[in-house]
Amino acid sequence: MADLMIKALDAHYGDFQALYGIDLSIAAGEVVAIIGSNGAGKSTLMRSLSGLMRNAPEQIVFKGESIGGLRADEVSKRGIALVPEGRQLFPSLSVEENLLIGTQVGREGAWTLARIYELFPILHERRNQASTSLSGGQQQMVAIGRALMSNPDLLLIDELSLGLAPVIIKSIYEALPDIISNGMSAVIVEQDITKALSVSSRFYCLQEGRVSLDGKPGERSREEISRAYFGV
Amino acid sequence: MDWMNAIIQGILLGGLYAMIAAGLSLIFGVMRLVNIAHGDLIILAAYLALTASMLLGLHPLLVLLLVVPMMALFGYVLQRGILNGTLTGDILPPLLVTFGLSVIIQNALLEAYSADPQKLDSGVLDTASMTMGGISIGILPLLMFAVAVAVIAGLQFIFYRTALGRAFRAVSDNQDIAQLMGLNRRHVFGLAMALSLAVVAVAGIFLGMRTSFDPSVGGGRLIFGFEAVIIGGLGNLWGTLVGGVILGVAQSIGGQINPGWQVLAGHVVFLLILAIKPRGLFPRMTD
Ligand SMILES: Nc1ncnc2c1ncn2[C@@H]1O[C@H](COP(=O)(O)OP(=O)(O)O)[C@@H](O)[C@H]1O
Ligand SMILES: [Mg+2]
């Protein structure tokens, strides 16, 4: 049961400040979309949440525990998994090994190799191939499967559909209800606003490192959203 | 017959070089660390075996059971205590620190054991031999080669068939993403160094039974290890075994022509192979 609170989160790359005082919350079982143009800070937010960038402990609270200062491996053990931007599979590992590495987190749960293959049968066919030999869409399936194998309570997906063929995007979105099940929460970072809003109950729009708008998809007009997105 | 004999001795010696090389290439493969102290660690293991076998009155081969875990533990502590701190992405700090470590180990051994050459007493194994087709083959070199093949096969199994090996390869591919998968790279690096020094312990004991050693000879073994890795092709364990054998045969044939040419012949063959195939004979297919 995920319950995430982000309080006044800043993030820096050297002298450059990428996030300014982000406040954000996600209830258990909720699906939240993060939208925003290129360079808005979406990936930086995902890196902070997953522990790849460290923060002050109390800036990120997950299930009542301050986790902002933890390393990524420690965060993963607490039930947060990231599907990183650009898939980032392990090239030296086969498809199946890429999936199995997710079990390294050591969390038992409903997700097993068999269930991943049921969700994405093509991966079963290709299980012994090098992960580099897959198409972009298949690689995204592996990246999602790898994250699910850690049986997370909160799944973070950075750029779900970026760079994928429309037919693949459609099938991944169709699989989404199965991916996000059993009370799991999810954060979906997406450039395609319409798609993102269609699967989420709330959204946050980032612009130049700040939350420019948030709310429920139906509550906000197109004009409001595009102003928050493009900043014009 | 002398030539045939030289070739066989060379092949068997190649097993030792392959063991030295395998530990070196494991560490480079997993964490891109060139361990300058690798040869000195081998000599350290030989001295540890010397002390243990004298104190306990045990055969050096039995002492393996003691020295292998000791060196593995030392490797883990060394990695987590010192070497992890040097892995900043810059190639220079690990080189400098392991060079410093090499100097420290040599001087510590000199203090503790003096510069006198030592040898591990392998008893009857020292002279035992069997004759095959008119060629006499020492049991000890034969055993050493068999152990080397077993070590390489074991490493190959660990690397490609176990969760630990998967972790090694994942961390080697991408440390950040591996960390996301629950792998603490500092721990994984510690385990890799432990495994490397376990192999070092085996190599050190066979080296000490086969030839005499003193605190200063580690550097030379390091060079042979490097040459075997590079001849075989980085990242290919069986290639490393072939590399070790080629080096051993070159040295042994060189020594047959002229005793002074033994080491030189190895270096010449290494340079020739490097000139013809800069990435070694069996480079890994990826990257
Ligand atoms: N490694 C980095 N070093 C310096 N600046 C970075 C780095 N990564 C991202 N940035 C900067 O931080 C800002 C936010 O980037 P990012 O979080 O990747 O945006 P998004 O994912 O929304 O496209 C951008 O201005 C980007 O140039
Ligand atoms: Mg991004």
mmCIF file of C-alpha atoms in Angstrom, chain A residues 50-52 71-74 76-77 80 82 84 87-94 97-98 100-105 146-147, chain B residues 80 159-167 169-186 284 286:
data_model
loop_
_atom_site.group_PDB
_atom_site.id
_atom_site.type_symbol
_atom_site.label_atom_id
_atom_site.label_comp_id
_atom_site.label_asym_id
_atom_site.label_seq_id
_atom_site.Cartn_x
_atom_site.Cartn_y
_atom_site.Cartn_z
ATOM 1 C CA SER A 50 14.137 6.107 -6.821
ATOM 2 C CA GLY A 51 17.250 7.062 -4.893
ATOM 3 C CA LEU A 52 19.535 7.633 -7.873
ATOM 4 C CA ARG A 71 20.537 4.742 -1.842
ATOM 5 C CA ALA A 72 18.659 3.322 -4.823
ATOM 6 C CA ASP A 73 19.124 -0.289 -3.682
ATOM 7 C CA GLU A 74 17.684 0.569 -0.268
ATOM 8 C CA SER A 76 14.045 -0.590 -4.121
ATOM 9 C CA LYS A 77 13.836 -2.897 -1.100
ATOM 10 C CA ILE A 80 9.652 1.550 -5.237
ATOM 11 C CA LEU A 82 11.681 2.574 -11.686
ATOM 12 C CA PRO A 84 14.056 4.315 -16.465
ATOM 13 C CA ARG A 87 14.732 1.443 -21.070
ATOM 14 C CA GLN A 88 18.374 0.927 -20.028
ATOM 15 C CA LEU A 89 18.399 -2.859 -20.187
ATOM 16 C CA PHE A 90 21.600 -4.689 -19.284
ATOM 17 C CA PRO A 91 23.245 -5.488 -22.640
ATOM 18 C CA SER A 92 25.312 -8.403 -21.261
ATOM 19 C CA LEU A 93 22.205 -10.139 -19.940
ATOM 20 C CA SER A 94 19.663 -12.126 -21.920
ATOM 21 C CA GLU A 97 18.266 -12.599 -17.060
ATOM 22 C CA ASN A 98 17.163 -8.979 -17.331
ATOM 23 C CA LEU A 100 15.397 -12.206 -13.163
ATOM 24 C CA ILE A 101 17.652 -9.408 -11.972
ATOM 25 C CA GLY A 102 14.484 -7.793 -10.605
ATOM 26 C CA THR A 103 14.241 -10.588 -8.038
ATOM 27 C CA GLN A 104 17.538 -9.386 -6.598
ATOM 28 C CA VAL A 105 15.516 -6.813 -4.668
ATOM 29 C CA ARG A 146 12.141 -6.190 -14.765
ATOM 30 C CA ALA A 147 10.628 -3.546 -12.501
ATOM 31 C CA ARG B 80 35.017 -2.176 0.928
ATOM 32 C CA PHE B 159 29.658 -15.771 -14.223
ATOM 33 C CA TYR B 160 27.066 -17.169 -16.591
ATOM 34 C CA ARG B 161 24.929 -19.544 -14.530
ATOM 35 C CA THR B 162 24.414 -18.019 -11.084
ATOM 36 C CA ALA B 163 22.666 -15.017 -9.559
ATOM 37 C CA LEU B 164 26.045 -13.762 -8.356
ATOM 38 C CA GLY B 165 27.422 -13.825 -11.887
ATOM 39 C CA ARG B 166 24.315 -12.064 -13.153
ATOM 40 C CA ALA B 167 24.919 -9.391 -10.545
ATOM 41 C CA ARG B 169 27.536 -8.606 -15.251
ATOM 42 C CA ALA B 170 24.702 -6.205 -14.432
ATOM 43 C CA VAL B 171 26.917 -3.980 -12.290
ATOM 44 C CA SER B 172 29.576 -4.075 -14.986
ATOM 45 C CA ASP B 173 27.003 -2.954 -17.581
ATOM 46 C CA ASN B 174 25.407 -0.124 -15.648
ATOM 47 C CA GLN B 175 26.054 0.590 -11.987
ATOM 48 C CA ASP B 176 23.117 2.973 -11.486
ATOM 49 C CA ILE B 177 20.515 0.695 -13.009
ATOM 50 C CA ALA B 178 21.949 -2.294 -11.122
ATOM 51 C CA GLN B 179 21.562 -0.271 -7.949
ATOM 52 C CA LEU B 180 17.878 0.252 -8.848
ATOM 53 C CA MET B 181 17.540 -3.537 -8.943
ATOM 54 C CA GLY B 182 18.525 -3.832 -5.314
ATOM 55 C CA LEU B 183 22.202 -4.496 -5.933
ATOM 56 C CA ASN B 184 24.538 -2.529 -3.709
ATOM 57 C CA ARG B 185 27.513 -2.088 -6.003
ATOM 58 C CA ARG B 186 29.949 -1.692 -3.100
ATOM 59 C CA ARG B 284 34.198 -10.816 -26.436
ATOM 60 C CA THR B 286 29.790 -7.336 -27.356
#
